[in-house]
Short mmCIF file of C-alpha atoms in Angstrom, two decimals:
data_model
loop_
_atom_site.label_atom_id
_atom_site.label_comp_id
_atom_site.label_asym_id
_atom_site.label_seq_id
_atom_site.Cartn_x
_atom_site.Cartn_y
_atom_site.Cartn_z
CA UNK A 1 7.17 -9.10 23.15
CA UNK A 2 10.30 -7.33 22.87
CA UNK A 3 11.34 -9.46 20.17
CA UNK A 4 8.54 -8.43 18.03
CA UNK A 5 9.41 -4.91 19.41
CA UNK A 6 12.86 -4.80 18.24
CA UNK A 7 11.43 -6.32 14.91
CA UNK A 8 9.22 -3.41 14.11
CA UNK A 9 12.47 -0.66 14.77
CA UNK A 10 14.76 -2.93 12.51
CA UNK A 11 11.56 -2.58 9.76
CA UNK A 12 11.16 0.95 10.54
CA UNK A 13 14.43 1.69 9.97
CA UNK A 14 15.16 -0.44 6.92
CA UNK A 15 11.87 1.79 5.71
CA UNK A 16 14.23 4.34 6.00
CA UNK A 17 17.41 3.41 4.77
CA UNK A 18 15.30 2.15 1.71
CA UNK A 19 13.89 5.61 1.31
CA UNK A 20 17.07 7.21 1.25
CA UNK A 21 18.92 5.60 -0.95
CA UNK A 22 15.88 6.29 -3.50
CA UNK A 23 16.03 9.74 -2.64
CA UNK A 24 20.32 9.79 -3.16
CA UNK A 25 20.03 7.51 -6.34
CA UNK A 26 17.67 9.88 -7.65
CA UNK A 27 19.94 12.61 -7.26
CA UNK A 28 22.78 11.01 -8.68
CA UNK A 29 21.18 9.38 -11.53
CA UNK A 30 19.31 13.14 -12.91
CA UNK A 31 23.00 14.34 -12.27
CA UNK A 32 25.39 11.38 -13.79
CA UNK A 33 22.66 9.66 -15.85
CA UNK A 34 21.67 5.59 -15.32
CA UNK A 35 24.73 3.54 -16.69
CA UNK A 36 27.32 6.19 -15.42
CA UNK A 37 26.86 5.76 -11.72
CA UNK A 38 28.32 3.23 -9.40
CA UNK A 39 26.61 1.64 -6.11
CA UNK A 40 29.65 3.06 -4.06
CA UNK A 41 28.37 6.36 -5.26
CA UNK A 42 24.87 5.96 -4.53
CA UNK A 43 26.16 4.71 -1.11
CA UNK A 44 28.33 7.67 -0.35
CA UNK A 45 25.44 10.03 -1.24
CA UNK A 46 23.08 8.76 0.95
CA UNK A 47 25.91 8.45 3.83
CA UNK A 48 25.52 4.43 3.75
CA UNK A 49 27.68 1.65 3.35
CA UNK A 50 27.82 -1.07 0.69
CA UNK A 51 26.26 -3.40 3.25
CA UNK A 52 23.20 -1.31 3.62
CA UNK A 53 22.84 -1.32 -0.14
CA UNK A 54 22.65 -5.05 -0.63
CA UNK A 55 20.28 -5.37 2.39
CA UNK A 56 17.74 -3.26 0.28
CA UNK A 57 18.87 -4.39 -3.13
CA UNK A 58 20.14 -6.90 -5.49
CA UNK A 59 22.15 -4.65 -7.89
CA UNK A 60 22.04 -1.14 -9.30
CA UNK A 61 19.04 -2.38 -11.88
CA UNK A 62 17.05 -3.54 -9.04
CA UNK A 63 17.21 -0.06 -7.26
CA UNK A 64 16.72 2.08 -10.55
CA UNK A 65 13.38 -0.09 -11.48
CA UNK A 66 12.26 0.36 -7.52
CA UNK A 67 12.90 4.25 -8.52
CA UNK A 68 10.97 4.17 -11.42
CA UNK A 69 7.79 2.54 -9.99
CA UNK A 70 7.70 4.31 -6.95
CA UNK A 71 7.81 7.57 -8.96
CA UNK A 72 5.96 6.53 -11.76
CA UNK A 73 2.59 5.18 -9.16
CA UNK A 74 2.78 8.32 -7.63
CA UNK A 75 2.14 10.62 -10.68
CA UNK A 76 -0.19 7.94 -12.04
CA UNK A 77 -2.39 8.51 -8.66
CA UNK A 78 -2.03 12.09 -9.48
CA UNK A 79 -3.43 12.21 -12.48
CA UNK A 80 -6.53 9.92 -11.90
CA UNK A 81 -6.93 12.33 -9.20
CA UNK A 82 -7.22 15.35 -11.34
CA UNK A 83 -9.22 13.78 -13.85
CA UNK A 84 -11.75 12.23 -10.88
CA UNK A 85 -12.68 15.79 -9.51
CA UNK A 86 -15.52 16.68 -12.30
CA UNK A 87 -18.80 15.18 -12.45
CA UNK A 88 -20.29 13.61 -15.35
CA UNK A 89 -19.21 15.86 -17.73
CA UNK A 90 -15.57 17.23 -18.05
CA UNK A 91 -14.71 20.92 -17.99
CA UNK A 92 -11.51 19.96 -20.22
CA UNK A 93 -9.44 23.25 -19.85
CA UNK A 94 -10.19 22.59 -15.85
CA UNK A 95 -9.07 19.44 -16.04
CA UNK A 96 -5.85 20.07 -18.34
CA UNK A 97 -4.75 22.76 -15.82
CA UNK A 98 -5.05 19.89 -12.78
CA UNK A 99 -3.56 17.26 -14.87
CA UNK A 100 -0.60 19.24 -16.73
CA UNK A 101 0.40 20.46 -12.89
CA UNK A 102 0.90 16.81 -12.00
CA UNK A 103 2.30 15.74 -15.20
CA UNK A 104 4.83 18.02 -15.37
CA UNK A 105 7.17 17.40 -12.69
CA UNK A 106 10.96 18.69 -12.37
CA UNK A 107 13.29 18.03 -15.24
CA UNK A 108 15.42 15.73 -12.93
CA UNK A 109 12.46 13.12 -13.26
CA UNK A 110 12.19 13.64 -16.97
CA UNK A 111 16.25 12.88 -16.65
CA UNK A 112 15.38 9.81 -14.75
CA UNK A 113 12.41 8.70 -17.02
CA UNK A 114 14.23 8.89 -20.24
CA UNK A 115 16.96 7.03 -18.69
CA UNK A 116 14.42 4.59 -17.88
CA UNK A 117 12.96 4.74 -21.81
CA UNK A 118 16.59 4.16 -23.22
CA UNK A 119 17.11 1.11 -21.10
CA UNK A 120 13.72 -0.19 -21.44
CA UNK A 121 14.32 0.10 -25.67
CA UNK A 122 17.21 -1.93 -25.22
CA UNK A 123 15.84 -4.52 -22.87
CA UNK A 124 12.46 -6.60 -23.42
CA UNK A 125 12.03 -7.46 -20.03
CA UNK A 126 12.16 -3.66 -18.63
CA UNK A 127 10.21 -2.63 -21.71
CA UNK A 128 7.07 -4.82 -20.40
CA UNK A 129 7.50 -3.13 -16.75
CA UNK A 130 7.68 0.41 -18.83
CA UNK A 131 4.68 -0.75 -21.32
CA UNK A 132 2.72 -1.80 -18.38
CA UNK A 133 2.97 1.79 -16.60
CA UNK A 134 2.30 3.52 -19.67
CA UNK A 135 -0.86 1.44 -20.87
CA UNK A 136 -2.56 2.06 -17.06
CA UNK A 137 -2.17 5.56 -17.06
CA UNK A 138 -3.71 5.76 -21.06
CA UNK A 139 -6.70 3.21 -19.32
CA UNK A 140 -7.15 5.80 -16.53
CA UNK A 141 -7.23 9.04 -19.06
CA UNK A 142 -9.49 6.56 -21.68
CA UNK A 143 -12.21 5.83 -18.73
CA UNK A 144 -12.89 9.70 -17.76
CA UNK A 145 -13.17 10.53 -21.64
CA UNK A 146 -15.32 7.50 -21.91
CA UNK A 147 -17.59 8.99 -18.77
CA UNK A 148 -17.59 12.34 -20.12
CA UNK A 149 -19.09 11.20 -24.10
CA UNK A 150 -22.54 11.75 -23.21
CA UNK A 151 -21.61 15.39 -21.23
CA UNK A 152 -18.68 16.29 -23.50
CA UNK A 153 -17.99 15.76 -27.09
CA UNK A 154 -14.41 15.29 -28.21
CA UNK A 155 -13.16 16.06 -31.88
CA UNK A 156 -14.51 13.25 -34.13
CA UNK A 157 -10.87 13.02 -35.87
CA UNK A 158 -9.52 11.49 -32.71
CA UNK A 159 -11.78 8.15 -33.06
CA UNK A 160 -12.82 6.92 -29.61
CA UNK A 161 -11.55 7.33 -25.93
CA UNK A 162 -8.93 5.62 -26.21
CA UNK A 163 -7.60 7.23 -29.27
CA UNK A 164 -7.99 10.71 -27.53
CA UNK A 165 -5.85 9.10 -24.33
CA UNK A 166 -3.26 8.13 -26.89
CA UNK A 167 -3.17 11.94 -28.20
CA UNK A 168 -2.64 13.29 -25.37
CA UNK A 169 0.26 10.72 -23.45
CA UNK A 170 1.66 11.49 -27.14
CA UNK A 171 1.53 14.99 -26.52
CA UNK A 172 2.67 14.99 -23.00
CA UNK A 173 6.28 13.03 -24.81
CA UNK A 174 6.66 15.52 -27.34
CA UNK A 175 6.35 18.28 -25.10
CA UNK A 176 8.61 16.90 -22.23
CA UNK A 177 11.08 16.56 -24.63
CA UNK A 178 11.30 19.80 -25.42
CA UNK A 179 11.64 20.96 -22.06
CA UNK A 180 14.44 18.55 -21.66
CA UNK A 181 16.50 20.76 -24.50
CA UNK A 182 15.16 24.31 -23.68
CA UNK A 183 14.96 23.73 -19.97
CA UNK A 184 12.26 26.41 -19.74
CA UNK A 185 9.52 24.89 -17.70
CA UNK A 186 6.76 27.49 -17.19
CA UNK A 187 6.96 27.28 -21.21
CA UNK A 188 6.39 24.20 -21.28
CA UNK A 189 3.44 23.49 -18.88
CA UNK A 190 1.44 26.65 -20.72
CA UNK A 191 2.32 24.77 -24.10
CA UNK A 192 1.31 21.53 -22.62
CA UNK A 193 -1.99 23.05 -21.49
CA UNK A 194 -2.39 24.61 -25.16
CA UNK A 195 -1.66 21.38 -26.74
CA UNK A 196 -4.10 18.84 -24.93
CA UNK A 197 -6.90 21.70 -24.79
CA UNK A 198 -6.69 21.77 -28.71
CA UNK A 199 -6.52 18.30 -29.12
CA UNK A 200 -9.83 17.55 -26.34
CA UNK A 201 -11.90 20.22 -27.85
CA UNK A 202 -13.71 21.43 -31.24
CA UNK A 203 -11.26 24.27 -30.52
CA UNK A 204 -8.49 21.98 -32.12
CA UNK A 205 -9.76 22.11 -35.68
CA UNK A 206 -10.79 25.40 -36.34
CA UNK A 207 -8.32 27.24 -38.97
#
């Protein structure tokens, strides 16, 4: 009993530990950038020792892909929440306002992400765990346009469901992007919004 006791604070408190060296390593890597930042560092901003590291993680690599996923799951949930909240059909500038307020997050993630993006290019291994995100949140955007074909018509030029869900993560890139150089956020999300309502609607071909 009080071994199983003592078990469950030691796991509640590695849950913590865990959590805040994601939150330090997050800090330092939107500030330093992925490849400039030591584990001593991480370590010293999250008020740990090395040994506290190495209990949670293998290496530096290990810690930045744990960052990733955790981060990249949670806007993923985000976004199928958005999209979930219409019936049938899809009131598409409704549901480009929900989704572009989840999509775009702080630049410090977009920091993070195309951290992530340069490694992944570089690496076959990461760029599976990187393809893999990317393809499940296209599949989640695909499904609700697929739902909606009956309710909602989409511009023919953008083939089927899945072509549209490829239009608009390609949209969401070139527009982050942006925002990485011009750091002007509330320009961005209204551009963002702009962009994917053109591209989901008749609206986008007219002269």
């Amino acid at each position: 009993m009080a071994v199983g006791a003592t078990g469950g604070r030691v796991t509640r408190r590695r849950v913590r530990t865990r959590a805040k060296l994601l939150d330090a390593a997050f800090a330092v890597f939107a500030a330093k950038g992925f490849g400039r930042v030591s584990i001593e560092e991480v370590c010293e901003a999250a008020g740990y020792s090395r040994g506290a590291f190495y209990s949670n993680f293998d290496s530096l690599d290990e810690l930045f892909f744990a960052l990733y996923r955790d981060r990249a799951e949670l806007i993923a949930e985000q976004v199928f929440g958005a999209l979930a909240l219409d019936g049938p059909g899809l009131d598409v500038p409704a549901a480009v306002e929900r989704v572009t307020e989840v999509l775009l997050l702080d630049r410090d993630w977009l920091l993070v992400k195309t951290d992530f993006l340069v490694h992944a290019a570089r690496d076959p291994e990461v760029a599976r765990t990187l393809l893999e995100h990317r393809a499940r949140l296209r599949r989640a955007i695909a499904d609700r346009l697929a739902r909606a074909r009956g309710h909602t018509a989409l511009p023919a030029v953008l083939g089927d469901a899945d072509g549209a869900a490829h239009a608009v993560v390609a949209a969401y890139d070139g527009v982050t992007t942006q925002l990485l150089l011009d750091r002007d956020a509330g320009h961005a999300r209204v551009w963002l919004g702009q962009l994917l309502t053109a591209l989901l609607t008749e609206g986008g071909t007219r002269p």
